[in-house]
mmCIF file of N, CA and C in Angstrom:
data_model
loop_
_atom_site.group_PDB
_atom_site.id
_atom_site.type_symbol
_atom_site.label_atom_id
_atom_site.label_comp_id
_atom_site.label_asym_id
_atom_site.label_seq_id
_atom_site.Cartn_x
_atom_site.Cartn_y
_atom_site.Cartn_z
ATOM 1 N N GLN Q 1 0.807 -1.204 0.000
ATOM 2 C CA GLN Q 1 0.000 0.000 0.000
ATOM 3 C C GLN Q 1 0.846 1.262 0.000
ATOM 4 N N VAL Q 2 2.085 1.148 0.415
ATOM 5 C CA VAL Q 2 3.019 2.261 0.354
ATOM 6 C C VAL Q 2 4.243 1.801 -0.418
ATOM 7 N N GLN Q 3 4.626 2.586 -1.385
ATOM 8 C CA GLN Q 3 5.760 2.248 -2.221
ATOM 9 C C GLN Q 3 6.795 3.358 -2.178
ATOM 10 N N LEU Q 4 8.038 2.969 -2.059
ATOM 11 C CA LEU Q 4 9.139 3.913 -2.080
ATOM 12 C C LEU Q 4 9.977 3.648 -3.315
ATOM 13 N N VAL Q 5 10.192 4.677 -4.102
ATOM 14 C CA VAL Q 5 10.975 4.564 -5.320
ATOM 15 C C VAL Q 5 12.226 5.395 -5.163
ATOM 16 N N GLU Q 6 13.361 4.731 -5.195
ATOM 17 C CA GLU Q 6 14.643 5.378 -4.997
ATOM 18 C C GLU Q 6 15.378 5.536 -6.317
ATOM 19 N N SER Q 7 16.208 6.548 -6.369
ATOM 20 C CA SER Q 7 17.039 6.751 -7.540
ATOM 21 C C SER Q 7 18.267 7.554 -7.148
ATOM 22 N N GLY Q 8 19.256 7.532 -7.999
ATOM 23 C CA GLY Q 8 20.435 8.359 -7.810
ATOM 24 C C GLY Q 8 21.712 7.620 -7.486
ATOM 25 N N GLY Q 9 21.620 6.359 -7.114
ATOM 26 C CA GLY Q 9 22.823 5.612 -6.816
ATOM 27 C C GLY Q 9 23.675 5.428 -8.057
ATOM 28 N N ASP Q 10 24.981 5.435 -7.856
ATOM 29 C CA ASP Q 10 25.884 5.353 -8.993
ATOM 30 C C ASP Q 10 27.284 5.025 -8.510
ATOM 31 N N LEU Q 11 28.165 4.889 -9.458
ATOM 32 C CA LEU Q 11 29.586 4.715 -9.188
ATOM 33 C C LEU Q 11 30.272 6.052 -9.387
ATOM 34 N N VAL Q 12 30.957 6.515 -8.355
ATOM 35 C CA VAL Q 12 31.674 7.783 -8.433
ATOM 36 C C VAL Q 12 33.050 7.615 -7.815
ATOM 37 N N GLN Q 13 33.908 8.550 -8.119
ATOM 38 C CA GLN Q 13 35.233 8.545 -7.532
ATOM 39 C C GLN Q 13 35.260 9.321 -6.218
ATOM 40 N N THR Q 14 36.263 9.042 -5.427
ATOM 41 C CA THR Q 14 36.441 9.754 -4.173
ATOM 42 C C THR Q 14 36.406 11.259 -4.403
ATOM 43 N N GLY Q 15 35.658 11.943 -3.562
ATOM 44 C CA GLY Q 15 35.515 13.380 -3.686
ATOM 45 C C GLY Q 15 34.335 13.819 -4.518
ATOM 46 N N GLY Q 16 33.690 12.889 -5.172
ATOM 47 C CA GLY Q 16 32.552 13.208 -6.010
ATOM 48 C C GLY Q 16 31.281 13.398 -5.212
ATOM 49 N N SER Q 17 30.217 13.669 -5.937
ATOM 50 C CA SER Q 17 28.927 13.928 -5.320
ATOM 51 C C SER Q 17 27.832 13.107 -5.982
ATOM 52 N N LEU Q 18 26.827 12.806 -5.204
ATOM 53 C CA LEU Q 18 25.627 12.152 -5.698
ATOM 54 C C LEU Q 18 24.429 12.734 -4.972
ATOM 55 N N ARG Q 19 23.303 12.674 -5.629
ATOM 56 C CA ARG Q 19 22.059 13.096 -5.008
ATOM 57 C C ARG Q 19 21.054 11.958 -5.123
ATOM 58 N N LEU Q 20 20.670 11.420 -3.995
ATOM 59 C CA LEU Q 20 19.678 10.362 -3.949
ATOM 60 C C LEU Q 20 18.303 10.963 -3.737
ATOM 61 N N SER Q 21 17.323 10.339 -4.322
ATOM 62 C CA SER Q 21 15.956 10.768 -4.106
ATOM 63 C C SER Q 21 15.087 9.552 -3.830
ATOM 64 N N CYS Q 22 14.036 9.778 -3.093
ATOM 65 C CA CYS Q 22 13.104 8.715 -2.751
ATOM 66 C C CYS Q 22 11.714 9.308 -2.686
ATOM 67 N N ALA Q 23 10.844 8.818 -3.522
ATOM 68 C CA ALA Q 23 9.471 9.282 -3.559
ATOM 69 C C ALA Q 23 8.549 8.219 -2.988
ATOM 70 N N ALA Q 24 7.744 8.611 -2.033
ATOM 71 C CA ALA Q 24 6.788 7.707 -1.418
ATOM 72 C C ALA Q 24 5.410 7.934 -2.012
ATOM 73 N N SER Q 25 4.723 6.859 -2.267
ATOM 74 C CA SER Q 25 3.377 6.960 -2.809
ATOM 75 C C SER Q 25 2.504 5.873 -2.206
ATOM 76 N N GLY Q 26 1.209 6.046 -2.347
ATOM 77 C CA GLY Q 26 0.262 5.087 -1.810
ATOM 78 C C GLY Q 26 -0.627 5.718 -0.759
ATOM 79 N N SER Q 27 -0.993 4.921 0.217
ATOM 80 C CA SER Q 27 -1.909 5.370 1.260
ATOM 81 C C SER Q 27 -1.163 6.160 2.324
ATOM 82 N N ILE Q 28 -0.805 7.369 1.960
ATOM 83 C CA ILE Q 28 -0.056 8.240 2.850
ATOM 84 C C ILE Q 28 -0.918 9.441 3.197
ATOM 85 N N PHE Q 29 -1.218 9.559 4.448
ATOM 86 C CA PHE Q 29 -2.010 10.681 4.925
ATOM 87 C C PHE Q 29 -1.176 11.666 5.734
ATOM 88 N N SER Q 30 -0.154 11.172 6.346
ATOM 89 C CA SER Q 30 0.796 12.008 7.043
ATOM 90 C C SER Q 30 2.084 11.218 7.203
ATOM 91 N N VAL Q 31 3.170 11.931 7.412
ATOM 92 C CA VAL Q 31 4.478 11.312 7.514
ATOM 93 C C VAL Q 31 5.153 11.761 8.804
ATOM 94 N N ASN Q 32 5.579 10.803 9.579
ATOM 95 C CA ASN Q 32 6.308 11.145 10.796
ATOM 96 C C ASN Q 32 7.774 11.445 10.506
ATOM 97 N N ALA Q 33 8.361 10.630 9.643
ATOM 98 C CA ALA Q 33 9.774 10.808 9.349
ATOM 99 C C ALA Q 33 10.137 10.105 8.057
ATOM 100 N N MET Q 34 11.165 10.601 7.422
ATOM 101 C CA MET Q 34 11.767 9.944 6.282
ATOM 102 C C MET Q 34 13.269 9.970 6.476
ATOM 103 N N GLY Q 35 13.924 8.955 5.986
ATOM 104 C CA GLY Q 35 15.355 8.926 6.187
ATOM 105 C C GLY Q 35 16.069 7.968 5.264
ATOM 106 N N TRP Q 36 17.373 7.950 5.436
ATOM 107 C CA TRP Q 36 18.237 7.095 4.655
ATOM 108 C C TRP Q 36 19.104 6.250 5.576
ATOM 109 N N TYR Q 37 19.186 4.986 5.256
ATOM 110 C CA TYR Q 37 20.060 4.052 5.928
ATOM 111 C C TYR Q 37 20.977 3.438 4.890
ATOM 112 N N ARG Q 38 22.084 2.914 5.338
ATOM 113 C CA ARG Q 38 22.968 2.239 4.410
ATOM 114 C C ARG Q 38 23.547 0.990 5.050
ATOM 115 N N GLN Q 39 23.925 0.081 4.199
ATOM 116 C CA GLN Q 39 24.549 -1.143 4.651
ATOM 117 C C GLN Q 39 25.770 -1.403 3.781
ATOM 118 N N ALA Q 40 26.919 -1.314 4.394
ATOM 119 C CA ALA Q 40 28.164 -1.603 3.704
ATOM 120 C C ALA Q 40 28.416 -3.105 3.727
ATOM 121 N N PRO Q 41 29.203 -3.600 2.790
ATOM 122 C CA PRO Q 41 29.498 -5.028 2.766
ATOM 123 C C PRO Q 41 30.076 -5.512 4.090
ATOM 124 N N GLY Q 42 29.479 -6.544 4.645
ATOM 125 C CA GLY Q 42 29.957 -7.117 5.882
ATOM 126 C C GLY Q 42 29.640 -6.329 7.136
ATOM 127 N N LYS Q 43 28.842 -5.285 7.014
ATOM 128 C CA LYS Q 43 28.513 -4.456 8.159
ATOM 129 C C LYS Q 43 27.007 -4.391 8.377
ATOM 130 N N GLN Q 44 26.634 -3.930 9.555
ATOM 131 C CA GLN Q 44 25.234 -3.764 9.881
ATOM 132 C C GLN Q 44 24.660 -2.527 9.202
ATOM 133 N N ARG Q 45 23.364 -2.555 9.007
ATOM 134 C CA ARG Q 45 22.685 -1.382 8.483
ATOM 135 C C ARG Q 45 22.743 -0.262 9.509
ATOM 136 N N GLU Q 46 22.995 0.934 9.042
ATOM 137 C CA GLU Q 46 23.121 2.061 9.933
ATOM 138 C C GLU Q 46 22.338 3.257 9.414
ATOM 139 N N LEU Q 47 21.929 4.072 10.337
ATOM 140 C CA LEU Q 47 21.263 5.318 9.973
ATOM 141 C C LEU Q 47 22.286 6.276 9.385
ATOM 142 N N VAL Q 48 21.947 6.846 8.251
ATOM 143 C CA VAL Q 48 22.766 7.882 7.644
ATOM 144 C C VAL Q 48 22.221 9.253 8.018
ATOM 145 N N ALA Q 49 20.947 9.446 7.766
ATOM 146 C CA ALA Q 49 20.301 10.706 8.076
ATOM 147 C C ALA Q 49 18.800 10.511 8.055
ATOM 148 N N ASP Q 50 18.117 11.262 8.867
ATOM 149 C CA ASP Q 50 16.671 11.271 8.775
ATOM 150 C C ASP Q 50 16.150 12.661 9.069
ATOM 151 N N ILE Q 51 14.907 12.847 8.721
ATOM 152 C CA ILE Q 51 14.257 14.125 8.942
ATOM 153 C C ILE Q 51 12.888 13.832 9.526
ATOM 154 N N THR Q 52 12.633 14.421 10.665
ATOM 155 C CA THR Q 52 11.443 14.125 11.445
ATOM 156 C C THR Q 52 10.558 15.353 11.542
ATOM 157 N N SER Q 53 9.286 15.125 11.376
ATOM 158 C CA SER Q 53 8.317 16.216 11.497
ATOM 159 C C SER Q 53 7.963 16.420 12.957
ATOM 160 N N VAL Q 54 8.176 17.622 13.422
ATOM 161 C CA VAL Q 54 7.814 17.997 14.783
ATOM 162 C C VAL Q 54 7.024 19.295 14.707
ATOM 163 N N THR Q 55 6.372 19.627 15.790
ATOM 164 C CA THR Q 55 5.523 20.810 15.787
ATOM 165 C C THR Q 55 6.311 22.090 15.527
ATOM 166 N N SER Q 56 7.568 22.101 15.927
ATOM 167 C CA SER Q 56 8.391 23.280 15.733
ATOM 168 C C SER Q 56 9.019 23.349 14.349
ATOM 169 N N GLY Q 57 8.831 22.317 13.555
ATOM 170 C CA GLY Q 57 9.422 22.247 12.236
ATOM 171 C C GLY Q 57 10.210 20.966 12.053
ATOM 172 N N ASP Q 58 10.690 20.753 10.863
ATOM 173 C CA ASP Q 58 11.452 19.545 10.583
ATOM 174 C C ASP Q 58 12.762 19.533 11.350
ATOM 175 N N SER Q 59 13.090 18.365 11.843
ATOM 176 C CA SER Q 59 14.328 18.161 12.580
ATOM 177 C C SER Q 59 15.167 17.121 11.858
ATOM 178 N N THR Q 60 16.440 17.408 11.680
ATOM 179 C CA THR Q 60 17.325 16.490 10.974
ATOM 180 C C THR Q 60 18.324 15.859 11.922
ATOM 181 N N ASN Q 61 18.772 14.679 11.537
ATOM 182 C CA ASN Q 61 19.737 13.945 12.321
ATOM 183 C C ASN Q 61 20.696 13.253 11.361
ATOM 184 N N TYR Q 62 21.983 13.280 11.689
ATOM 185 C CA TYR Q 62 22.994 12.699 10.827
ATOM 186 C C TYR Q 62 23.927 11.797 11.608
ATOM 187 N N ALA Q 63 24.383 10.766 10.940
ATOM 188 C CA ALA Q 63 25.473 9.983 11.490
ATOM 189 C C ALA Q 63 26.718 10.845 11.553
ATOM 190 N N ASP Q 64 27.520 10.631 12.582
ATOM 191 C CA ASP Q 64 28.730 11.434 12.735
ATOM 192 C C ASP Q 64 29.635 11.346 11.506
ATOM 193 N N SER Q 65 29.651 10.204 10.875
ATOM 194 C CA SER Q 65 30.552 9.983 9.757
ATOM 195 C C SER Q 65 30.195 10.791 8.518
ATOM 196 N N VAL Q 66 28.983 11.320 8.467
ATOM 197 C CA VAL Q 66 28.566 12.057 7.274
ATOM 198 C C VAL Q 66 28.282 13.521 7.549
ATOM 199 N N LYS Q 67 28.347 13.925 8.786
ATOM 200 C CA LYS Q 67 28.086 15.317 9.124
ATOM 201 C C LYS Q 67 29.041 16.241 8.380
ATOM 202 N N GLY Q 68 28.476 17.289 7.829
ATOM 203 C CA GLY Q 68 29.267 18.241 7.077
ATOM 204 C C GLY Q 68 29.441 17.883 5.624
ATOM 205 N N ARG Q 69 29.090 16.655 5.257
ATOM 206 C CA ARG Q 69 29.227 16.218 3.872
ATOM 207 C C ARG Q 69 27.878 15.910 3.221
ATOM 208 N N PHE Q 70 26.959 15.384 4.008
ATOM 209 C CA PHE Q 70 25.647 15.002 3.491
ATOM 210 C C PHE Q 70 24.588 15.966 3.996
ATOM 211 N N THR Q 71 23.572 16.159 3.194
ATOM 212 C CA THR Q 71 22.445 16.983 3.579
ATOM 213 C C THR Q 71 21.155 16.281 3.203
ATOM 214 N N ILE Q 72 20.271 16.143 4.168
ATOM 215 C CA ILE Q 72 18.978 15.547 3.900
ATOM 216 C C ILE Q 72 17.934 16.657 3.807
ATOM 217 N N SER Q 73 17.017 16.489 2.904
ATOM 218 C CA SER Q 73 15.934 17.442 2.742
ATOM 219 C C SER Q 73 14.723 16.707 2.200
ATOM 220 N N ARG Q 74 13.591 17.354 2.251
ATOM 221 C CA ARG Q 74 12.413 16.718 1.684
ATOM 222 C C ARG Q 74 11.424 17.737 1.158
ATOM 223 N N ASP Q 75 10.625 17.262 0.251
ATOM 224 C CA ASP Q 75 9.536 18.030 -0.319
ATOM 225 C C ASP Q 75 8.265 17.380 0.202
ATOM 226 N N ASN Q 76 7.658 17.990 1.176
ATOM 227 C CA ASN Q 76 6.494 17.393 1.814
ATOM 228 C C ASN Q 76 5.323 17.224 0.851
ATOM 229 N N ALA Q 77 5.172 18.164 -0.060
ATOM 230 C CA ALA Q 77 4.073 18.088 -1.010
ATOM 231 C C ALA Q 77 4.197 16.880 -1.927
ATOM 232 N N LYS Q 78 5.417 16.456 -2.180
ATOM 233 C CA LYS Q 78 5.663 15.324 -3.062
ATOM 234 C C LYS Q 78 6.003 14.048 -2.307
ATOM 235 N N ASN Q 79 6.024 14.122 -0.985
ATOM 236 C CA ASN Q 79 6.441 12.986 -0.160
ATOM 237 C C ASN Q 79 7.760 12.410 -0.663
ATOM 238 N N THR Q 80 8.679 13.297 -0.913
ATOM 239 C CA THR Q 80 9.972 12.917 -1.453
ATOM 240 C C THR Q 80 11.083 13.395 -0.535
ATOM 241 N N VAL Q 81 12.045 12.532 -0.307
ATOM 242 C CA VAL Q 81 13.193 12.872 0.505
ATOM 243 C C VAL Q 81 14.447 12.757 -0.353
ATOM 244 N N TYR Q 82 15.401 13.640 -0.099
ATOM 245 C CA TYR Q 82 16.625 13.686 -0.859
ATOM 246 C C TYR Q 82 17.817 13.552 0.076
ATOM 247 N N LEU Q 83 18.876 13.054 -0.477
ATOM 248 C CA LEU Q 83 20.134 13.014 0.243
ATOM 249 C C LEU Q 83 21.225 13.502 -0.692
ATOM 250 N N GLN Q 84 21.704 14.696 -0.415
ATOM 251 C CA GLN Q 84 22.814 15.243 -1.170
ATOM 252 C C GLN Q 84 24.108 14.791 -0.508
ATOM 253 N N MET Q 85 24.925 14.099 -1.251
ATOM 254 C CA MET Q 85 26.156 13.535 -0.720
ATOM 255 C C MET Q 85 27.336 14.178 -1.434
ATOM 256 N N ASN Q 86 28.158 14.853 -0.671
ATOM 257 C CA ASN Q 86 29.324 15.533 -1.209
ATOM 258 C C ASN Q 86 30.593 14.971 -0.601
ATOM 259 N N ARG Q 87 31.689 15.187 -1.292
ATOM 260 C CA ARG Q 87 32.997 14.735 -0.829
ATOM 261 C C ARG Q 87 32.953 13.271 -0.410
ATOM 262 N N LEU Q 88 32.446 12.476 -1.306
ATOM 263 C CA LEU Q 88 32.258 11.064 -1.011
ATOM 264 C C LEU Q 88 33.585 10.350 -0.790
ATOM 265 N N LYS Q 89 33.527 9.373 0.083
ATOM 266 C CA LYS Q 89 34.683 8.573 0.449
ATOM 267 C C LYS Q 89 34.393 7.104 0.159
ATOM 268 N N PRO Q 90 35.422 6.301 -0.025
ATOM 269 C CA PRO Q 90 35.191 4.873 -0.246
ATOM 270 C C PRO Q 90 34.358 4.222 0.854
ATOM 271 N N GLU Q 91 34.510 4.668 2.073
ATOM 272 C CA GLU Q 91 33.743 4.100 3.171
ATOM 273 C C GLU Q 91 32.260 4.445 3.114
ATOM 274 N N ASP Q 92 31.873 5.328 2.209
ATOM 275 C CA ASP Q 92 30.462 5.604 1.989
ATOM 276 C C ASP Q 92 29.807 4.552 1.108
ATOM 277 N N THR Q 93 30.592 3.680 0.553
ATOM 278 C CA THR Q 93 30.073 2.642 -0.323
ATOM 279 C C THR Q 93 29.091 1.738 0.414
ATOM 280 N N GLY Q 94 28.000 1.432 -0.232
ATOM 281 C CA GLY Q 94 27.019 0.542 0.344
ATOM 282 C C GLY Q 94 25.691 0.666 -0.368
ATOM 283 N N VAL Q 95 24.755 -0.111 0.097
ATOM 284 C CA VAL Q 95 23.395 -0.013 -0.411
ATOM 285 C C VAL Q 95 22.639 0.957 0.480
ATOM 286 N N TYR Q 96 22.071 1.960 -0.131
ATOM 287 C CA TYR Q 96 21.333 2.979 0.599
ATOM 288 C C TYR Q 96 19.842 2.707 0.495
ATOM 289 N N TYR Q 97 19.197 2.660 1.643
ATOM 290 C CA TYR Q 97 17.782 2.352 1.718
ATOM 291 C C TYR Q 97 17.001 3.553 2.208
ATOM 292 N N CYS Q 98 15.954 3.851 1.509
ATOM 293 C CA CYS Q 98 15.029 4.885 1.942
ATOM 294 C C CYS Q 98 14.055 4.296 2.943
ATOM 295 N N ASN Q 99 13.706 5.075 3.930
ATOM 296 C CA ASN Q 99 12.763 4.641 4.949
ATOM 297 C C ASN Q 99 11.751 5.739 5.217
ATOM 298 N N VAL Q 100 10.517 5.336 5.420
ATOM 299 C CA VAL Q 100 9.483 6.277 5.815
ATOM 300 C C VAL Q 100 8.714 5.687 6.987
ATOM 301 N N ARG Q 101 8.415 6.511 7.946
ATOM 302 C CA ARG Q 101 7.636 6.104 9.105
ATOM 303 C C ARG Q 101 6.319 6.863 9.090
ATOM 304 N N LEU Q 102 5.246 6.099 9.158
ATOM 305 C CA LEU Q 102 3.906 6.649 9.112
ATOM 306 C C LEU Q 102 3.167 6.306 10.395
ATOM 307 N N PRO Q 103 2.304 7.193 10.842
ATOM 308 C CA PRO Q 103 1.496 6.838 12.016
ATOM 309 C C PRO Q 103 0.565 5.679 11.679
ATOM 310 N N ALA Q 104 0.379 4.779 12.640
ATOM 311 C CA ALA Q 104 -0.482 3.627 12.415
ATOM 312 C C ALA Q 104 -1.927 4.056 12.172
ATOM 313 N N TYR Q 105 -2.326 5.112 12.820
ATOM 314 C CA TYR Q 105 -3.630 5.705 12.613
ATOM 315 C C TYR Q 105 -3.579 7.138 13.125
ATOM 316 N N GLU Q 106 -4.620 7.868 12.848
ATOM 317 C CA GLU Q 106 -4.651 9.275 13.221
ATOM 318 C C GLU Q 106 -4.382 9.452 14.704
ATOM 319 N N GLY Q 107 -3.383 10.254 14.995
ATOM 320 C CA GLY Q 107 -3.051 10.559 16.376
ATOM 321 C C GLY Q 107 -2.261 9.488 17.098
ATOM 322 N N SER Q 108 -1.939 8.408 16.420
ATOM 323 C CA SER Q 108 -1.239 7.312 17.068
ATOM 324 C C SER Q 108 0.248 7.597 17.197
ATOM 325 N N ARG Q 109 0.823 7.113 18.283
ATOM 326 C CA ARG Q 109 2.266 7.144 18.423
ATOM 327 C C ARG Q 109 2.911 5.891 17.847
ATOM 328 N N ALA Q 110 2.109 4.877 17.602
ATOM 329 C CA ALA Q 110 2.605 3.691 16.928
ATOM 330 C C ALA Q 110 2.860 4.021 15.464
ATOM 331 N N GLU Q 111 3.822 3.356 14.867
ATOM 332 C CA GLU Q 111 4.225 3.676 13.514
ATOM 333 C C GLU Q 111 4.325 2.440 12.629
ATOM 334 N N TYR Q 112 4.100 2.659 11.356
ATOM 335 C CA TYR Q 112 4.440 1.697 10.324
ATOM 336 C C TYR Q 112 5.717 2.176 9.652
ATOM 337 N N SER Q 113 6.610 1.261 9.431
ATOM 338 C CA SER Q 113 7.872 1.580 8.791
ATOM 339 C C SER Q 113 7.954 0.883 7.437
ATOM 340 N N TYR Q 114 8.290 1.636 6.410
ATOM 341 C CA TYR Q 114 8.392 1.106 5.060
ATOM 342 C C TYR Q 114 9.783 1.364 4.516
ATOM 343 N N TRP Q 115 10.212 0.433 3.685
ATOM 344 C CA TRP Q 115 11.561 0.487 3.135
ATOM 345 C C TRP Q 115 11.558 0.408 1.624
ATOM 346 N N GLY Q 116 12.484 1.119 1.029
ATOM 347 C CA GLY Q 116 12.688 1.010 -0.396
ATOM 348 C C GLY Q 116 13.534 -0.197 -0.730
ATOM 349 N N GLN Q 117 13.727 -0.416 -2.011
ATOM 350 C CA GLN Q 117 14.486 -1.567 -2.473
ATOM 351 C C GLN Q 117 15.987 -1.402 -2.276
ATOM 352 N N GLY Q 118 16.424 -0.184 -2.135
ATOM 353 C CA GLY Q 118 17.836 0.094 -1.988
ATOM 354 C C GLY Q 118 18.459 0.523 -3.302
ATOM 355 N N THR Q 119 19.428 1.394 -3.201
ATOM 356 C CA THR Q 119 20.164 1.841 -4.373
ATOM 357 C C THR Q 119 21.654 1.793 -4.052
ATOM 358 N N GLN Q 120 22.404 1.267 -4.972
ATOM 359 C CA GLN Q 120 23.826 1.040 -4.739
ATOM 360 C C GLN Q 120 24.629 2.311 -4.952
ATOM 361 N N VAL Q 121 25.435 2.635 -3.971
ATOM 362 C CA VAL Q 121 26.388 3.729 -4.073
ATOM 363 C C VAL Q 121 27.777 3.135 -3.933
ATOM 364 N N THR Q 122 28.587 3.357 -4.925
ATOM 365 C CA THR Q 122 29.951 2.855 -4.902
ATOM 366 C C THR Q 122 30.917 4.006 -5.122
ATOM 367 N N VAL Q 123 31.828 4.160 -4.194
ATOM 368 C CA VAL Q 123 32.825 5.218 -4.271
ATOM 369 C C VAL Q 123 34.181 4.561 -4.449
ATOM 370 N N SER Q 124 34.789 4.809 -5.562
ATOM 371 C CA SER Q 124 36.069 4.202 -5.885
ATOM 372 C C SER Q 124 37.200 5.178 -5.629
ATOM 373 N N SER Q 125 38.362 4.631 -5.399
ATOM 374 C CA SER Q 125 39.549 5.448 -5.206
ATOM 375 C C SER Q 125 40.394 5.498 -6.465
#
């Protein structure tokens, strides 16, 4: 009922840039958060960045390893989240997964979590 379509993954050299996008569609009435996770070969999946809707405005969170290099943003009208990745490093290589968290029902604190198929980012030296 909810589909996430990711794009932007590619092979780039160290120091290059990529922009990932993820568009959510389906039965979406409100969005609690959208974010990006990645899984490097032989490693656990980790949070890269997310953006959470709060009453005071959107709040962003980044993994320490990407702070200052990556920027997450979203277009609420399009239910689309972006990840601008600059000064890429080989250690950024991995499969990047889009995630969206939706309230289970109106006013609920319980959430449904949906995942995209993943997009491969490879940074070569």
